[in-house]
Short mmCIF file of N, CA, C and O in Angstrom, two decimals:
data_model
loop_
_atom_site.label_atom_id
_atom_site.label_comp_id
_atom_site.label_asym_id
_atom_site.label_seq_id
_atom_site.Cartn_x
_atom_site.Cartn_y
_atom_site.Cartn_z
N UNK A 3 14.74 40.67 38.92
CA UNK A 3 13.26 40.09 38.57
C UNK A 3 12.92 40.40 37.18
O UNK A 3 13.39 41.04 36.38
N UNK A 4 12.45 39.09 36.63
CA UNK A 4 11.79 39.10 35.34
C UNK A 4 10.60 39.31 35.22
O UNK A 4 9.49 39.04 36.16
N UNK A 5 9.79 40.12 34.12
CA UNK A 5 8.33 40.34 34.04
C UNK A 5 7.77 39.63 32.75
O UNK A 5 8.93 39.43 31.64
N UNK A 6 6.67 39.38 32.69
CA UNK A 6 6.24 38.72 31.26
C UNK A 6 6.22 37.26 31.23
O UNK A 6 6.83 36.74 32.31
N UNK A 7 5.99 36.42 30.13
CA UNK A 7 6.03 35.06 30.09
C UNK A 7 7.92 34.74 29.89
O UNK A 7 8.34 35.10 29.14
N UNK A 8 8.41 34.22 31.07
CA UNK A 8 9.72 33.71 31.14
C UNK A 8 9.64 32.43 31.49
O UNK A 8 9.46 32.06 32.45
N UNK A 9 9.66 31.16 30.54
CA UNK A 9 9.69 29.91 31.27
C UNK A 9 10.83 29.15 30.44
O UNK A 9 11.17 28.82 29.31
N UNK A 10 11.81 28.60 31.22
CA UNK A 10 13.15 27.90 30.80
C UNK A 10 12.57 26.60 30.98
O UNK A 10 13.64 25.63 30.16
N UNK A 11 11.41 26.03 31.26
CA UNK A 11 11.51 24.56 31.13
C UNK A 11 10.96 23.99 30.03
O UNK A 11 10.50 22.86 29.85
N UNK A 12 10.31 24.88 29.31
CA UNK A 12 9.60 24.63 27.90
C UNK A 12 10.28 25.04 26.77
O UNK A 12 10.51 25.85 26.46
N UNK A 13 10.88 23.78 26.02
CA UNK A 13 11.60 24.09 24.81
C UNK A 13 10.60 24.19 23.65
O UNK A 13 9.52 23.89 23.82
N UNK A 14 11.01 24.81 22.69
CA UNK A 14 10.39 25.40 21.43
C UNK A 14 10.85 24.74 20.15
O UNK A 14 11.89 24.66 20.00
N UNK A 15 10.16 24.49 19.43
CA UNK A 15 10.28 23.68 18.08
C UNK A 15 10.60 24.73 17.09
O UNK A 15 10.43 25.96 17.39
N UNK A 16 11.04 24.93 16.13
CA UNK A 16 11.19 25.97 14.50
C UNK A 16 10.20 26.36 14.49
O UNK A 16 10.00 27.75 14.08
N UNK A 17 8.90 25.96 14.56
CA UNK A 17 7.74 26.46 14.44
C UNK A 17 7.26 27.47 15.52
O UNK A 17 6.14 28.26 15.20
N UNK A 18 7.75 27.58 16.60
CA UNK A 18 7.32 28.06 17.82
C UNK A 18 6.31 27.33 18.60
O UNK A 18 6.02 27.77 19.62
N UNK A 19 6.09 26.10 18.15
CA UNK A 19 5.17 25.22 19.27
C UNK A 19 6.04 24.39 20.15
O UNK A 19 7.23 24.33 20.20
N UNK A 20 5.54 24.45 21.43
CA UNK A 20 6.19 23.74 22.62
C UNK A 20 6.54 22.21 21.85
O UNK A 20 5.68 21.92 21.61
N UNK A 21 7.41 21.74 22.88
CA UNK A 21 7.78 20.29 22.49
C UNK A 21 6.49 19.67 22.85
O UNK A 21 6.16 18.65 22.46
N UNK A 22 5.93 19.75 24.12
CA UNK A 22 4.98 18.87 24.73
C UNK A 22 3.82 18.73 23.67
O UNK A 22 3.02 17.89 23.18
N UNK A 23 3.27 20.51 23.09
CA UNK A 23 2.20 20.23 22.13
C UNK A 23 2.45 19.38 20.96
O UNK A 23 1.85 18.85 20.48
N UNK A 24 3.85 19.30 20.60
CA UNK A 24 4.20 18.64 19.35
C UNK A 24 4.08 17.31 19.61
O UNK A 24 3.82 16.38 18.69
N UNK A 25 4.33 16.93 20.86
CA UNK A 25 4.68 15.58 21.23
C UNK A 25 3.33 15.02 21.37
O UNK A 25 2.52 13.82 20.66
N UNK A 26 2.13 15.87 21.87
CA UNK A 26 0.60 15.28 21.91
C UNK A 26 0.44 15.16 20.46
O UNK A 26 -0.71 14.33 20.00
N UNK A 27 0.54 16.30 19.72
CA UNK A 27 -0.13 16.07 18.40
C UNK A 27 0.43 14.80 17.69
O UNK A 27 -0.36 14.43 16.89
N UNK A 28 1.59 14.68 17.73
CA UNK A 28 2.29 13.35 17.03
C UNK A 28 1.57 11.80 17.61
O UNK A 28 1.00 11.12 17.03
N UNK A 29 1.37 11.88 18.97
CA UNK A 29 0.75 10.85 19.72
C UNK A 29 -0.86 10.61 19.04
O UNK A 29 -0.90 9.54 19.09
N UNK A 30 -1.33 11.57 19.27
CA UNK A 30 -2.58 11.71 18.91
C UNK A 30 -3.06 11.56 17.18
O UNK A 30 -4.01 10.70 16.90
N UNK A 31 -2.05 11.55 16.61
CA UNK A 31 -2.15 11.38 14.84
C UNK A 31 -1.80 10.01 15.10
O UNK A 31 -2.66 9.22 14.08
N UNK A 32 -1.06 9.24 15.69
CA UNK A 32 -0.63 8.18 15.62
C UNK A 32 -1.65 7.11 15.94
O UNK A 32 -2.12 5.96 15.73
N UNK A 33 -2.54 7.45 17.14
CA UNK A 33 -3.59 6.69 17.82
C UNK A 33 -4.52 6.63 17.17
O UNK A 33 -5.55 5.90 17.18
N UNK A 34 -5.02 7.91 16.48
CA UNK A 34 -6.21 7.94 15.68
C UNK A 34 -5.95 7.04 14.43
O UNK A 34 -7.16 6.77 13.58
N UNK A 35 -4.98 6.63 14.04
CA UNK A 35 -4.73 6.02 12.94
C UNK A 35 -5.18 4.29 13.11
O UNK A 35 -4.28 3.71 13.70
N UNK A 36 -5.96 3.56 12.69
CA UNK A 36 -6.15 2.33 13.13
C UNK A 36 -5.51 1.34 12.30
O UNK A 36 -5.68 0.51 12.46
N UNK A 37 -4.59 1.73 11.45
CA UNK A 37 -3.82 0.88 10.84
C UNK A 37 -2.38 0.54 11.30
O UNK A 37 -1.45 -0.06 10.80
N UNK A 38 -2.31 1.52 12.48
CA UNK A 38 -0.80 1.31 13.25
C UNK A 38 -0.85 1.11 14.19
O UNK A 38 -1.90 1.63 15.22
N UNK A 39 -0.18 0.20 14.92
CA UNK A 39 0.19 -0.11 16.26
C UNK A 39 1.08 0.84 16.97
O UNK A 39 2.07 0.26 16.64
N UNK A 40 0.66 1.58 17.59
CA UNK A 40 1.43 2.54 18.12
C UNK A 40 1.78 2.63 19.84
O UNK A 40 2.18 3.21 20.58
N UNK A 41 1.30 1.33 20.08
CA UNK A 41 1.36 1.40 21.57
C UNK A 41 2.89 1.39 22.31
O UNK A 41 2.89 1.96 23.35
N UNK A 42 3.46 1.00 21.58
CA UNK A 42 4.97 0.63 21.99
C UNK A 42 5.97 2.09 21.19
O UNK A 42 7.09 1.79 21.42
N UNK A 43 5.16 2.78 20.72
CA UNK A 43 5.82 3.76 20.07
C UNK A 43 5.96 4.84 21.23
O UNK A 43 5.18 5.52 21.62
N UNK A 44 7.56 5.22 21.32
CA UNK A 44 7.57 6.38 22.21
C UNK A 44 7.99 7.75 21.55
O UNK A 44 8.96 7.44 20.43
N UNK A 45 7.64 9.04 21.98
CA UNK A 45 7.83 10.25 21.23
C UNK A 45 8.95 11.15 22.07
O UNK A 45 8.27 11.38 23.13
N UNK A 46 9.68 11.45 21.63
CA UNK A 46 10.75 12.55 22.54
C UNK A 46 11.18 13.76 21.40
O UNK A 46 11.17 13.16 20.19
N UNK A 47 11.47 14.72 22.07
CA UNK A 47 11.89 15.69 21.27
C UNK A 47 13.50 16.06 21.73
O UNK A 47 13.68 16.28 22.93
N UNK A 48 14.39 16.33 20.81
CA UNK A 48 15.86 16.92 20.95
C UNK A 48 15.60 18.24 20.20
O UNK A 48 16.17 18.12 18.95
N UNK A 49 15.61 19.45 20.67
CA UNK A 49 15.21 20.44 19.99
C UNK A 49 14.26 20.33 19.29
O UNK A 49 12.93 20.31 19.53
N UNK A 50 14.31 21.00 18.12
CA UNK A 50 13.34 20.87 16.58
C UNK A 50 13.28 19.25 16.21
O UNK A 50 12.32 19.19 15.24
N UNK A 51 13.88 18.65 16.61
CA UNK A 51 14.08 16.82 16.38
C UNK A 51 13.12 15.87 16.96
O UNK A 51 13.64 16.13 18.10
N UNK A 52 12.01 15.38 16.13
CA UNK A 52 11.21 14.30 16.68
C UNK A 52 11.90 12.91 16.85
O UNK A 52 12.57 12.51 15.81
N UNK A 53 12.03 12.43 18.09
CA UNK A 53 12.90 11.06 18.13
C UNK A 53 11.73 10.13 18.35
O UNK A 53 10.80 10.15 19.18
N UNK A 54 11.64 9.04 17.23
CA UNK A 54 10.61 8.18 17.39
C UNK A 54 11.18 6.84 17.94
O UNK A 54 12.23 6.28 17.14
N UNK A 55 11.03 6.47 19.40
CA UNK A 55 11.59 5.56 19.94
C UNK A 55 10.50 4.28 20.32
O UNK A 55 9.45 4.36 20.25
N UNK A 56 11.04 3.18 20.28
CA UNK A 56 10.25 1.96 21.28
C UNK A 56 10.09 0.88 19.94
O UNK A 56 11.34 0.60 19.35
N UNK A 57 9.18 0.06 19.87
CA UNK A 57 9.02 -0.73 19.24
C UNK A 57 7.79 -1.07 18.13
O UNK A 57 6.91 -0.39 18.37
N UNK A 58 7.93 -1.55 16.92
CA UNK A 58 7.00 -1.80 16.20
C UNK A 58 6.95 -3.30 15.78
O UNK A 58 8.07 -3.99 16.08
N UNK A 59 6.01 -3.70 15.55
CA UNK A 59 5.71 -5.08 14.77
C UNK A 59 5.79 -5.40 13.44
O UNK A 59 5.92 -6.59 13.20
N UNK A 60 5.72 -4.35 12.81
CA UNK A 60 6.05 -4.84 11.04
C UNK A 60 6.46 -3.45 10.71
O UNK A 60 6.36 -2.13 11.24
N UNK A 61 7.23 -3.67 9.10
CA UNK A 61 7.74 -2.43 8.65
C UNK A 61 6.53 -1.42 8.19
O UNK A 61 7.22 -0.12 8.23
N UNK A 62 5.35 -1.64 7.88
CA UNK A 62 4.39 -0.71 7.54
C UNK A 62 4.36 0.23 8.91
O UNK A 62 4.11 1.35 8.33
N UNK A 63 4.12 -0.29 10.10
CA UNK A 63 4.19 0.53 11.23
C UNK A 63 5.18 1.68 11.42
O UNK A 63 4.90 2.81 11.44
N UNK A 64 6.37 1.29 10.85
CA UNK A 64 7.51 2.09 10.80
C UNK A 64 7.47 3.20 10.04
O UNK A 64 7.41 4.38 10.27
N UNK A 65 6.84 3.07 8.69
CA UNK A 65 6.81 3.68 7.51
C UNK A 65 5.66 4.97 7.90
O UNK A 65 5.87 6.30 7.78
N UNK A 66 4.66 4.25 8.67
CA UNK A 66 3.24 5.15 8.72
C UNK A 66 3.63 6.15 9.78
O UNK A 66 3.30 7.48 9.71
N UNK A 67 4.53 5.49 11.00
CA UNK A 67 4.91 6.53 11.99
C UNK A 67 5.75 7.62 11.73
O UNK A 67 5.52 8.64 12.28
N UNK A 68 6.80 7.31 10.81
CA UNK A 68 7.41 8.15 10.24
C UNK A 68 6.58 9.40 9.41
O UNK A 68 7.14 10.44 9.46
N UNK A 69 6.13 9.04 8.42
CA UNK A 69 5.44 9.81 7.68
C UNK A 69 4.01 10.83 8.22
O UNK A 69 4.28 11.92 8.31
N UNK A 70 3.56 10.20 9.25
CA UNK A 70 2.66 11.18 10.50
C UNK A 70 3.53 12.03 11.09
O UNK A 70 3.15 13.39 11.28
N UNK A 71 4.70 11.75 11.77
CA UNK A 71 5.74 12.76 12.29
C UNK A 71 6.08 13.76 11.28
O UNK A 71 5.80 14.91 11.66
N UNK A 72 6.44 13.27 10.01
CA UNK A 72 7.05 14.48 9.06
C UNK A 72 5.77 14.98 8.54
O UNK A 72 6.33 16.40 8.18
N UNK A 73 4.86 14.79 8.56
CA UNK A 73 3.67 15.55 8.39
C UNK A 73 3.48 16.89 9.23
O UNK A 73 3.13 18.03 8.93
N UNK A 74 4.06 16.43 10.48
CA UNK A 74 3.49 17.54 11.60
C UNK A 74 4.83 18.34 11.69
O UNK A 74 4.52 19.79 11.83
N UNK A 75 6.23 17.94 11.53
CA UNK A 75 7.16 18.71 11.90
C UNK A 75 8.40 18.61 10.37
O UNK A 75 9.54 19.73 10.67
N UNK A 76 7.93 18.14 9.56
CA UNK A 76 8.81 18.12 8.68
C UNK A 76 9.97 16.96 8.45
O UNK A 76 10.19 16.15 9.38
N UNK A 77 10.07 16.44 7.18
CA UNK A 77 10.64 14.96 7.09
C UNK A 77 12.32 15.30 7.57
O UNK A 77 12.64 14.45 8.32
N UNK A 78 12.75 16.50 7.58
CA UNK A 78 14.07 16.54 7.92
C UNK A 78 14.20 16.69 9.47
O UNK A 78 15.15 16.50 10.17
N UNK A 79 13.07 16.82 10.14
CA UNK A 79 13.06 16.76 11.64
C UNK A 79 12.56 15.42 12.48
O UNK A 79 12.07 15.32 13.30
N UNK A 80 12.65 14.60 11.67
CA UNK A 80 12.05 13.06 12.33
C UNK A 80 13.30 12.02 12.33
O UNK A 80 14.03 11.94 11.46
N UNK A 81 13.73 11.44 13.54
CA UNK A 81 14.39 10.90 13.65
C UNK A 81 14.33 9.32 13.96
O UNK A 81 13.59 9.11 14.86
N UNK A 82 14.09 8.42 13.41
CA UNK A 82 13.77 6.74 13.34
C UNK A 82 14.69 6.14 14.26
O UNK A 82 15.82 5.88 13.91
N UNK A 83 14.40 5.70 15.52
CA UNK A 83 15.08 4.76 16.45
C UNK A 83 14.38 3.91 16.62
O UNK A 83 14.94 3.38 18.29
N UNK A 84 13.21 3.16 16.18
CA UNK A 84 12.47 2.34 16.67
C UNK A 84 12.96 0.92 16.14
O UNK A 84 13.62 0.71 15.20
N UNK A 85 13.25 -0.09 17.10
CA UNK A 85 13.52 -1.27 17.01
C UNK A 85 12.29 -2.24 16.52
O UNK A 85 11.00 -2.07 16.91
N UNK A 86 12.47 -3.11 15.69
CA UNK A 86 11.51 -3.90 15.01
C UNK A 86 11.20 -5.11 16.01
O UNK A 86 12.47 -5.71 16.77
N UNK A 87 10.22 -5.74 16.52
CA UNK A 87 10.00 -6.76 17.42
C UNK A 87 9.01 -7.55 16.46
O UNK A 87 7.71 -7.51 16.72
N UNK A 88 9.14 -8.13 15.25
CA UNK A 88 8.59 -8.92 14.48
C UNK A 88 8.30 -10.43 15.25
O UNK A 88 9.13 -11.09 15.68
N UNK A 89 6.89 -10.53 15.32
CA UNK A 89 6.57 -12.11 15.96
C UNK A 89 7.38 -13.12 15.09
O UNK A 89 7.69 -13.52 13.94
N UNK A 90 7.86 -13.80 15.92
CA UNK A 90 8.41 -15.28 15.43
C UNK A 90 7.20 -16.40 15.24
O UNK A 90 6.13 -16.48 15.75
N UNK A 91 7.61 -17.15 14.25
CA UNK A 91 6.48 -18.16 14.03
C UNK A 91 6.86 -19.56 14.03
O UNK A 91 7.97 -19.88 14.15
#
């Protein structure tokens, strides 16, 4: 029998925040920025590392998404796995 707070379902990043709260913070930062199209960007965590996945429509969105995530978890904890989906002309 265990007493106190014991939750094996919730991972924690190096700063002690839960993965869910870190993801929510990054999602909020991305959606609050009017200059970035973040609809197709997915955020996952692997331990303390934030994985940015999904699609971007221009290189500025990639740089902005990485920058915003790095401000929250640190540059060394951001992994870019986004794919480019540039419109054809």
